XYZ file of C-alpha atoms in Angstrom:
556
model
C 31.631 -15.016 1.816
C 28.373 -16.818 1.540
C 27.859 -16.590 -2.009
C 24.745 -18.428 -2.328
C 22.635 -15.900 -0.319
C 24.075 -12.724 -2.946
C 21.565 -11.513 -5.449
C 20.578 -9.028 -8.126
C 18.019 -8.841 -10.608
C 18.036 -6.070 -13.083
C 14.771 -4.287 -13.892
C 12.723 -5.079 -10.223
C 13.021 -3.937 -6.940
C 16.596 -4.478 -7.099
C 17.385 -1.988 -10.058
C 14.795 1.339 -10.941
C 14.732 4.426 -12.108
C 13.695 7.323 -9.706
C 13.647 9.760 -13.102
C 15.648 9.762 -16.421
C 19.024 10.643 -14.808
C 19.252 8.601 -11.201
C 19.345 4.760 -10.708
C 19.017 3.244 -7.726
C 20.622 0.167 -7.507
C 20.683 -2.885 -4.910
C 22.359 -5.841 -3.842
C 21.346 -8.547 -1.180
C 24.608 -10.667 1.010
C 24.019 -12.659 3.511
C 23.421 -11.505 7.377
C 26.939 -9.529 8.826
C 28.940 -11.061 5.966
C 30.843 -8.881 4.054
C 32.856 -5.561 5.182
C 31.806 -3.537 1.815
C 30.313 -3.413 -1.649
C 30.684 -1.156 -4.638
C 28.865 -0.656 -8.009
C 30.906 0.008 -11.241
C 28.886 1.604 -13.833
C 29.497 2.873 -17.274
C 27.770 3.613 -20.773
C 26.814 0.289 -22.544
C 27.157 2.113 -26.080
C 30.434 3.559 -25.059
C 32.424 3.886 -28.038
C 36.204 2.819 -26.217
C 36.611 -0.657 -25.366
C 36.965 -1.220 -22.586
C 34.146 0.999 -21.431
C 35.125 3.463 -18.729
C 33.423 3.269 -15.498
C 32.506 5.069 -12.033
C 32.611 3.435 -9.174
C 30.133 3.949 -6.425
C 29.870 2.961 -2.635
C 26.702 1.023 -1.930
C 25.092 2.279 1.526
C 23.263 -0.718 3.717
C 19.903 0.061 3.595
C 18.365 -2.528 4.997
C 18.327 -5.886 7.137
C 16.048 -8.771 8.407
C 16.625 -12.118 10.074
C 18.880 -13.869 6.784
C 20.458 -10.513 4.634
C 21.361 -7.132 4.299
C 20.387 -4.972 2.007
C 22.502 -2.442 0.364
C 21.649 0.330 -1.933
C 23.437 3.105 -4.101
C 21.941 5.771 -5.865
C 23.675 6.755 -9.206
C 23.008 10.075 -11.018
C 23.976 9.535 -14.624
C 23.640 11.459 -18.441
C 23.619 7.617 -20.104
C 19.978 6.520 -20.807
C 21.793 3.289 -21.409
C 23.687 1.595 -18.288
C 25.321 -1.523 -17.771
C 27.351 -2.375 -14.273
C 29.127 -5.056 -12.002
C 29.927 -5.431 -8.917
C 32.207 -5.586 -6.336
C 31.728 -7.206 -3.154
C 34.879 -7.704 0.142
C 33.992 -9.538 2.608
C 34.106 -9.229 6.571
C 38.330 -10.130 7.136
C 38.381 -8.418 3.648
C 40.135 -11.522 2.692
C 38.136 -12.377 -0.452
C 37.280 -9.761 -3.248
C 34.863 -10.848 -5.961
C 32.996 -9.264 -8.310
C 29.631 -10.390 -9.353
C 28.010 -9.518 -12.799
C 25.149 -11.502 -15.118
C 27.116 -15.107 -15.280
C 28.239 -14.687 -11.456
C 31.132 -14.427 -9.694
C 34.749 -13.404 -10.882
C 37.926 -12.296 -9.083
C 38.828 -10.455 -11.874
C 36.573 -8.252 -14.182
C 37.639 -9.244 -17.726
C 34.218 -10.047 -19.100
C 33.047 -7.786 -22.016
C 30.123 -5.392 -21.140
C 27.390 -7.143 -22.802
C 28.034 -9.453 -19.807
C 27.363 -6.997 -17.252
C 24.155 -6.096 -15.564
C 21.998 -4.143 -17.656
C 19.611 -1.011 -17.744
C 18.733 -1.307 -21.334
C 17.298 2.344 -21.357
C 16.090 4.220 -19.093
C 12.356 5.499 -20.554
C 10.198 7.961 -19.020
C 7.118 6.255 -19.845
C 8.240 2.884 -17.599
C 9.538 5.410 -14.321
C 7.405 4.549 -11.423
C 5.699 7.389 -11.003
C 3.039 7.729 -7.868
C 0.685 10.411 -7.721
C 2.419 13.541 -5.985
C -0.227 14.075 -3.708
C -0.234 10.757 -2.306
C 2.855 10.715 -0.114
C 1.065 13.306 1.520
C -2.224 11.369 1.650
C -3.946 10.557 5.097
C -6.580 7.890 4.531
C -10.158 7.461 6.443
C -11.876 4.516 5.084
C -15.823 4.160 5.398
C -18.601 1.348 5.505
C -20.950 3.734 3.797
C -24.247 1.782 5.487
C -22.166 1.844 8.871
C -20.831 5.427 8.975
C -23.827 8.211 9.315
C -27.728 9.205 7.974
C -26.922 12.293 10.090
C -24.542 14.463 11.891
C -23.598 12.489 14.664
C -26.848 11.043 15.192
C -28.138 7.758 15.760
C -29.100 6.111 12.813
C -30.551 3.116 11.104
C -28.725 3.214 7.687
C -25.367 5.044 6.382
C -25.609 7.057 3.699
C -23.780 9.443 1.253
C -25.197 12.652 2.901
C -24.413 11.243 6.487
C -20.802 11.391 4.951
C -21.252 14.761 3.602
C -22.424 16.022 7.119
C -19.474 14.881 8.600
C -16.722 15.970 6.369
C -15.835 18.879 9.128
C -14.828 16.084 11.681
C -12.648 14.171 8.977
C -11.304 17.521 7.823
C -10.715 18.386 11.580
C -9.156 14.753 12.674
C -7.078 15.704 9.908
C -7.798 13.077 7.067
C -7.236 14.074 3.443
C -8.553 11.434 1.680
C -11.724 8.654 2.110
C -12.058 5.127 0.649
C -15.808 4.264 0.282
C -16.153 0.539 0.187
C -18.932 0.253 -2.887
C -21.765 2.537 -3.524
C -23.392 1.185 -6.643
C -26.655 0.024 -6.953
C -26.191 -3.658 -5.544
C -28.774 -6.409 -3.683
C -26.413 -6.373 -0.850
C -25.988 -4.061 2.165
C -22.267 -4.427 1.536
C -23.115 -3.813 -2.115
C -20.021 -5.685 -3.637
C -23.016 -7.990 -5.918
C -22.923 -5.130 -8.247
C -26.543 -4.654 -10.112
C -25.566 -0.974 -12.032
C -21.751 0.151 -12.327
C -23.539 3.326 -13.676
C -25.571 4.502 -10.915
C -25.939 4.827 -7.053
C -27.446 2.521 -4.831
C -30.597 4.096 -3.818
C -29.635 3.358 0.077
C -26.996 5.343 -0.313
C -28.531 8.201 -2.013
C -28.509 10.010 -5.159
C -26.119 10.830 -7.596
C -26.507 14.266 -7.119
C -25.487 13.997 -3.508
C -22.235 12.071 -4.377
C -21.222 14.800 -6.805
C -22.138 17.292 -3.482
C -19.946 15.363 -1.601
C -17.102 15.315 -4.154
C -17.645 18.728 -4.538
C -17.298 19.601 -0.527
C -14.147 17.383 -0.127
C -12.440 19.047 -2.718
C -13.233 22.552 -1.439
C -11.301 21.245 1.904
C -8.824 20.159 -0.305
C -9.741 16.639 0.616
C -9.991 13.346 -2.120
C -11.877 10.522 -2.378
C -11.962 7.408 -4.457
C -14.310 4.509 -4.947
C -14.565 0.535 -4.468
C -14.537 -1.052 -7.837
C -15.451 -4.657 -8.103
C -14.755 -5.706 -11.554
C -13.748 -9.188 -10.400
C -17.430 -10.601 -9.873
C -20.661 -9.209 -10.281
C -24.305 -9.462 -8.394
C -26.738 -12.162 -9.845
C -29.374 -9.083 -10.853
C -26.529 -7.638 -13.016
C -28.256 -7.422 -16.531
C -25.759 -9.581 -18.430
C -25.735 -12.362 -15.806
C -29.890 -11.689 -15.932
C -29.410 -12.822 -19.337
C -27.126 -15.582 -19.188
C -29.662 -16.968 -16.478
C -32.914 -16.151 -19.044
C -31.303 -17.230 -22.354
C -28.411 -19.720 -21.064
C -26.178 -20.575 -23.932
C -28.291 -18.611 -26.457
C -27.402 -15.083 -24.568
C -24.968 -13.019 -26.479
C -23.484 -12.075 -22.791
C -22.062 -15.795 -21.708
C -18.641 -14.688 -23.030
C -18.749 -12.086 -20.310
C -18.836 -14.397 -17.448
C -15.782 -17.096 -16.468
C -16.413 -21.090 -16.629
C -20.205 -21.106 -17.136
C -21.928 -24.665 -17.070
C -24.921 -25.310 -18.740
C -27.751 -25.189 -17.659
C -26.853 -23.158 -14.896
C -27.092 -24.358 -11.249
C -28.191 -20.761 -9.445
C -27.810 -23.082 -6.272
C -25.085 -23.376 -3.108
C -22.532 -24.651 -4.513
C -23.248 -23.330 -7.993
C -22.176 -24.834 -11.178
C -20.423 -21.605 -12.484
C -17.245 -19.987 -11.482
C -17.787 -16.803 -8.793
C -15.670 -15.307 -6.086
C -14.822 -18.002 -3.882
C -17.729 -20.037 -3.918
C -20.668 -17.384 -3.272
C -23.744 -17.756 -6.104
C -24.541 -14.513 -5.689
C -21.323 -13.533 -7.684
C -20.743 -14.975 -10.380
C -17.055 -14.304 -11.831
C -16.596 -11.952 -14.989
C -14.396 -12.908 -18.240
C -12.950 -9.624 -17.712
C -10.217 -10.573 -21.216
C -13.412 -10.465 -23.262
C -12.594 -7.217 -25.074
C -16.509 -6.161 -24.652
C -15.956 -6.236 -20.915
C -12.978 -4.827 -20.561
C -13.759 -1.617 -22.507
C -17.522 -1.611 -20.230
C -14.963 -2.116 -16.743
C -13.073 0.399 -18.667
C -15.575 3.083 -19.453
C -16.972 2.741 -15.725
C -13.583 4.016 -14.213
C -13.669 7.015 -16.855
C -17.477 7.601 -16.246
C -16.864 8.370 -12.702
C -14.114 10.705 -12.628
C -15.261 12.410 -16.179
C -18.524 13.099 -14.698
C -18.219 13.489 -11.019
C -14.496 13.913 -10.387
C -13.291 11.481 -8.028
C -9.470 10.998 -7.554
C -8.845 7.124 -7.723
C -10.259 3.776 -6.968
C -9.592 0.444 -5.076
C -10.076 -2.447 -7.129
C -11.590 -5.392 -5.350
C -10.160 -9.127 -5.756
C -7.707 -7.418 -8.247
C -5.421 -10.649 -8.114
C -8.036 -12.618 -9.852
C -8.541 -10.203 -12.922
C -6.254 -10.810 -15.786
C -3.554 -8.437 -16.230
C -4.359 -6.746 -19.464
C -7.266 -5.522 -18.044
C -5.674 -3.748 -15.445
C -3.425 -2.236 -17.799
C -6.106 -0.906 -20.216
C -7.999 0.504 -16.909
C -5.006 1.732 -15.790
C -4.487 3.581 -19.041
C -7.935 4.603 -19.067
C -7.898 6.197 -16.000
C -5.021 8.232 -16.333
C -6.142 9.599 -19.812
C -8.811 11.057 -18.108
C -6.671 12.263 -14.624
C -2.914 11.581 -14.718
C -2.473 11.747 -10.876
C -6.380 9.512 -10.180
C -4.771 6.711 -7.550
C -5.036 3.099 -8.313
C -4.930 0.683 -5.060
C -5.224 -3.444 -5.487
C -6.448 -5.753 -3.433
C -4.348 -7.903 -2.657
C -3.759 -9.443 0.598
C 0.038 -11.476 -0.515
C 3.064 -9.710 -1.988
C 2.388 -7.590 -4.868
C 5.516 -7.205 -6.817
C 4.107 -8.286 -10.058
C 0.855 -5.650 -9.967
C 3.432 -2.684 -8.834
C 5.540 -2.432 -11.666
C 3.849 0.857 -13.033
C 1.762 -0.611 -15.802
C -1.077 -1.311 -13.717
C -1.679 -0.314 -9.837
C 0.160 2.240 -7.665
C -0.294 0.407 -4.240
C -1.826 -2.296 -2.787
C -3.426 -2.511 0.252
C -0.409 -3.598 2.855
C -1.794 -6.956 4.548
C 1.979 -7.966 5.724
C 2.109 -4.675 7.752
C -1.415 -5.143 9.324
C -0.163 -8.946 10.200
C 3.155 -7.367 11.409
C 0.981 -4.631 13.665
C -1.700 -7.661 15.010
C 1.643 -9.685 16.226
C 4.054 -7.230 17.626
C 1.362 -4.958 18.931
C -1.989 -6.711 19.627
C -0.386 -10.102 20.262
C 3.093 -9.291 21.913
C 4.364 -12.609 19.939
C 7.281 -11.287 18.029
C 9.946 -9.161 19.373
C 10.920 -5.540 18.722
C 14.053 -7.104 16.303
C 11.563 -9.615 14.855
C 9.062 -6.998 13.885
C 12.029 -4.244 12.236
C 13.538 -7.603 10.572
C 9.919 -8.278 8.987
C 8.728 -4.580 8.016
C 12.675 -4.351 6.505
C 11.797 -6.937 4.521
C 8.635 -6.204 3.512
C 9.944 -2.745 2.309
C 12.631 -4.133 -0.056
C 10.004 -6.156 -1.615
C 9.387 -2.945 -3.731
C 10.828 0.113 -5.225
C 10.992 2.790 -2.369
C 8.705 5.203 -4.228
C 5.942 2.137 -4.419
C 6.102 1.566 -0.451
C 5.422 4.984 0.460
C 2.360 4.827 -1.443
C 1.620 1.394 -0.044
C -1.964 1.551 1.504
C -1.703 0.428 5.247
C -3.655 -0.836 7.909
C -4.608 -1.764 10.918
C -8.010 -2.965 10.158
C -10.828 -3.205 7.549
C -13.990 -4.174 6.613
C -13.125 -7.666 6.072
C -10.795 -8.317 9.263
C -11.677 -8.205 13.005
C -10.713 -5.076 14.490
C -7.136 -4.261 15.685
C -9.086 -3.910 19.582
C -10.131 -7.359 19.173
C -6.355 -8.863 18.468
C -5.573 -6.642 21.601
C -8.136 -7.791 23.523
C -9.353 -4.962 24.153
C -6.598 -2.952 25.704
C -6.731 0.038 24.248
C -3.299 1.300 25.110
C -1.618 -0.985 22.338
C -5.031 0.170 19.769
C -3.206 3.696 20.544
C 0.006 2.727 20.260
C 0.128 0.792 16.532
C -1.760 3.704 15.454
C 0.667 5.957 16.618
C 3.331 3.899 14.406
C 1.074 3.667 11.761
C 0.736 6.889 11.014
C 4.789 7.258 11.265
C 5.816 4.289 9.356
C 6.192 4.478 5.263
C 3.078 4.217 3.473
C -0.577 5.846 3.549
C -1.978 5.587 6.785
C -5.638 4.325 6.582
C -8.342 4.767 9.784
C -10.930 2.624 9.178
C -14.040 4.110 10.534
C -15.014 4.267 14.295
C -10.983 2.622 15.239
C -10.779 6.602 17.228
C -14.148 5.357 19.197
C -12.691 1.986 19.880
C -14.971 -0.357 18.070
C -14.722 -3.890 18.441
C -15.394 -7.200 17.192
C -14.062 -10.202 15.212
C -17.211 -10.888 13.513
C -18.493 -9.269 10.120
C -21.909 -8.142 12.425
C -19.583 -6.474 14.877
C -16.735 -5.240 13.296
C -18.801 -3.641 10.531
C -20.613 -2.044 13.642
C -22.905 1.640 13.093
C -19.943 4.357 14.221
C -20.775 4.876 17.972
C -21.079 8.743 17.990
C -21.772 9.353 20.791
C -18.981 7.288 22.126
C -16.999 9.864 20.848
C -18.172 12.625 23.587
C -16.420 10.178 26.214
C -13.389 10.883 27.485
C -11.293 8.183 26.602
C -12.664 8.236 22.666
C -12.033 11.940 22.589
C -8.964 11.856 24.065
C -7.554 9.484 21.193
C -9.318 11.334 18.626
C -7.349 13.999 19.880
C -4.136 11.937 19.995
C -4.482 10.629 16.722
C -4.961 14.771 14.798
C -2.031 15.298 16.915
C -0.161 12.693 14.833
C -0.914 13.271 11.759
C -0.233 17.322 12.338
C 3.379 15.401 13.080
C 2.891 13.377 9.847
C 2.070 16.480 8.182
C 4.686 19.037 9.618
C 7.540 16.917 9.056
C 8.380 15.649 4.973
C 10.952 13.014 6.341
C 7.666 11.060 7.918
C 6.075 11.130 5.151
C 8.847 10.354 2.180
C 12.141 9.746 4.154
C 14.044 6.239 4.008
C 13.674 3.994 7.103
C 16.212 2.723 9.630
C 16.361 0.789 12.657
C 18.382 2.560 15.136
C 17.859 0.020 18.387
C 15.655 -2.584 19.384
C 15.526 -4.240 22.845
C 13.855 -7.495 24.138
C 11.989 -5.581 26.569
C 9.696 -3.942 23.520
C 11.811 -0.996 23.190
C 11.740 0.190 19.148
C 13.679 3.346 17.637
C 13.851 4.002 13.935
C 14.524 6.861 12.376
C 13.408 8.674 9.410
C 15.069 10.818 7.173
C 15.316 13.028 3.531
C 17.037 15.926 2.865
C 15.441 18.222 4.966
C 15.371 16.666 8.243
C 15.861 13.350 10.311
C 12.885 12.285 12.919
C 13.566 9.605 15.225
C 10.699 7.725 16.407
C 10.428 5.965 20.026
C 7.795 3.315 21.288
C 7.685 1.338 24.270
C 5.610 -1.628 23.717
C 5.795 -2.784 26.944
C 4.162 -2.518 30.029
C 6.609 -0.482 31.923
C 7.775 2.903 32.118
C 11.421 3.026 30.383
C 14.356 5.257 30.618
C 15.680 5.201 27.011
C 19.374 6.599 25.930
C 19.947 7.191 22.275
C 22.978 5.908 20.781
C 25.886 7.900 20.420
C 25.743 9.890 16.938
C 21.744 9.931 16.826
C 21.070 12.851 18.252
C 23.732 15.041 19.952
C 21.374 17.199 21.783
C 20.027 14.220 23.881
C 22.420 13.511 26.952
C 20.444 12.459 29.534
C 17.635 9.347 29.374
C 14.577 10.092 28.048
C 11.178 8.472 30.054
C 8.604 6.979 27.475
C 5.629 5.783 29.469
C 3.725 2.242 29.021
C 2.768 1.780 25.266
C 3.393 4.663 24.020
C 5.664 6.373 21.359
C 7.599 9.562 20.557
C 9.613 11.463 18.490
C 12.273 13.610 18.250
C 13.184 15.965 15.198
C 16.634 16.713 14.186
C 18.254 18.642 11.800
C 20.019 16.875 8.657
């Protein structure tokens, strides 16, 4: 047994609560090394010494290029739970168990010594939104989008959105992202000059509350860009600081100032990256925090949106996430909170302050397996495996994915420009855990790997062609998939084959049913056989054609 490659860590990915009577618990062993595991579990207030305990059968759940993953589930009455384990290995030569100090081939340590759940609270259960696992996300460039039904235009705006809900509704989406619409000097409007009001380019507020208003009468959401990180250089406090220097009473609000001020490239004062125009906030001065507080009430309070995106939120201290977070909530428990954050996210996705984050790892994943062709089908289920243990389950399906954004080249430019493989990641986005998120004009094939281009007007009438329509068409067939079956939208994930000739099955499954999805990332039709035990029904080869998927339903 490779011993050095076992690990647990209580309280993290590794050990959660799903509510106050189930655990799930996991262990990681190296690659193919050991024949079975078990968890031993008991009450760690247990009046009897020894304690008694259950033993349970961990499942492998997962497994990329170095380790497995396995994973039990444990439905227990004690809100306090301590455990060990047991691990044989592949001859089943070696036994050990493994607890806090390590490894033991016998279990005579006393239960303060075992891994510990020290209680299981409600308040700290990881607890997503319930509508979000159903979520379908369509994410908008507000100046890029639409002044007008379908029309050609010179300038997006709120009531080009609201004119074009019916096509979202119809294409199936359920919930839009607008990138910012406050008042800013920008077109992309993330130099923020009013948190309180709309840009004027943009609209009025009265139209955004209209198009709150229609999106919820479709039974459709919508949450907002919030860039508390930085704001623009005609923000009144940073107006201030510029006017006054040290005298202003608002130079607390704003992060490493130098005096006197350098407005000049490169400035003298901290900002996002190294861009004048936005200077960074002091968001721990308790003044700010309770104004970047009071804007995420303000907006749902008074015009009822359902979440927001919070830009650069790696760079904002922690506490202020927390406060907004509790903010937010106060005023709608289930409002969605997404991060930007473009590494791993573990330490903003532990319930006190975000919900998801928006998935870079899986867009990488897409560009190379996809787009670029230059990681195999194993490569690419080793990869997204490990990207999904980096969390709770419950936090990964409400992981924000994409193919594409505002501040990326488009997925059609990594594919250079074949759309067949465009079609094809979106087909497996759209399956895979997580939101799916469409960033505006992807169905009408936009391209481009420059800001100018891939923040492109939406080509409308591109969309009367046959090929756009086609995958517009394609795609609401999809998500009708997404949305018929639960077990694509909250079931666990599996590999069930992978093949160096681009060949990918997984599988996904919850109670009520097991889907197994097909693609063919290849170039060449394929006559595919599922393994014995997948699917009883199938006994001949199925044909998928050239970069394409499918899937296949099957009861549990």
């Amino acid at each position: 047994m490779i011993k050095e490659a076992v690990y647990h860590m209580p309280l993290s990915e590794y050990a959660y609560a799903i509510n106050e009577n189930e655990l799930v618990i996991r262990i990681r062993t190296a690659k193919n090394d050991i024949d079975s595991c078990y968890v031993f579990f008991g009450d760690r207030v247990a009046y009897t010494e020894p304690i008694p305990v259950t033993k349970v059968r961990l499942d492998k759940c997962a497994s990329d290029d170095l380790f497995d993953f396995y994973e039990a589930k444990i439905n227990t009455s004690y809100t306090r739970v301590c455990y060990y384990f047991l691990i044989n290995d592949k001859e089943n030569k070696e036994k050990l168990y493994y607890y806090s100090r390590g490894f033991s081939e016998k279990m005579e340590a006393h239960r303060t010594e075992y891994f510990q759940f020290p209680y299981i609270r409600r308040e700290e259960i990881v607890n997503e939104p319930d509508w979000v696992k159903d979520a379908v996300m369509y994410h908008i460039f507000p100046d890029s989008f639409a002044d007008r039904k379908r029309g050609k235009k010179l300038s997006g705006n709120l009531r080009g959105i609201i004119e074009n809900i019916d096509y979202l509704y119809e294409l199936g989406i359920n919930l839009i992202y607008l990138n910012p619409i406050f008042k800013a000097d920008s077109y992309h409007k993330y130099d923020t000059i009013d948190y309180f009001d709309i840009d004027p380019d943009f609209g009025t507020k009265e139209d955004f509350k209209e198009l709150v208003e229609k999106l919820h009468e479709k039974n459709m959401k919508i949450i907002l860009d919030g860039v508390f990180n930085h704001s623009g250089p005609n923000f009144f406090a940073f107006k201030d600081v510029m006017e006054k220097q040290e005298e202003s009473g608002y130079k607390d609000w704003f992060y490493k100032l130098n005096f006197p001020l350098d407005y000049s490239d490169p400035p003298n004062y901290e900002c996002f990256a190294y861009v004048k125009e936005m200077p960074k906030l002091n968001t721990s001065n308790p003044v700010l925090r309770k104004y970047i507080c009071d804007v995420g009430r303000y907006w749902i309070r008074e015009f009822d949106i359902d979440g927001w995106r919070l830009d650069v939120a790696n760079e904002v201290d922690h506490d202020t996430w927390r406060a907004f977070r509790k903010a937010v909530k106060e005023e709608k428990k289930d409002a969605f909170l997404i991060a930007e954050i473009w590494e791993d996210a573990e330490v903003w996705l532990r319930g006190d302050q975000f919900d998801s984050a928006m998935n870079y790892t899986f867009t990488y994943l897409c560009r190379d397996f996809f787009a670029k062709n230059i990681i195999s089908a194993r490569e690419f289920d080793q990869m997204i495996q490990k990207s999904l243990m980096r969390y709770p389950f419950p936090v990964s399906l409400a992981q924000m994915n994409f193919l594409d954004s505002h501040d990326v080249p488009r997925f059609l430019y990594y594919c250079d420009g074949d759309r067949r493989k465009l079609e094809l990641a979106t087909f497996y986005l759209i399956m895979a855990p997580g939101v799916p998120s469409i960033f505006y004009g992807d169905e009408a094939f936009i391209n481009g790997s420059t800001e100018t281009e891939y923040r492109a007007d939406m080509p409308w009438d591109c969309l009367k062609g046959e090929d756009e329509t086609k995958f517009a068409e394609k795609i609401r067939n999809w998500i009708n998939l997404r949305k018929k079956h639960p077990a694509l939208r909250y079931g666990d994930y599996k590999c069930v084959e992978t093949s160096d000739d681009g060949i990918y099955i997984f599988k996904r499954e919850c109670d009520e049913e097991k889907v197994i999805c097909i693609i063919n990332n290849s170039e060449t039709k394929k006559l595919v056989t599922l393994p014995d035990g997948i699917d009883n029904r199938m006994c001949s080869p199925l044909v998928i054609e050239p970069f394409s998927g499918m899937i296949i339903d099957t009861p549990v």
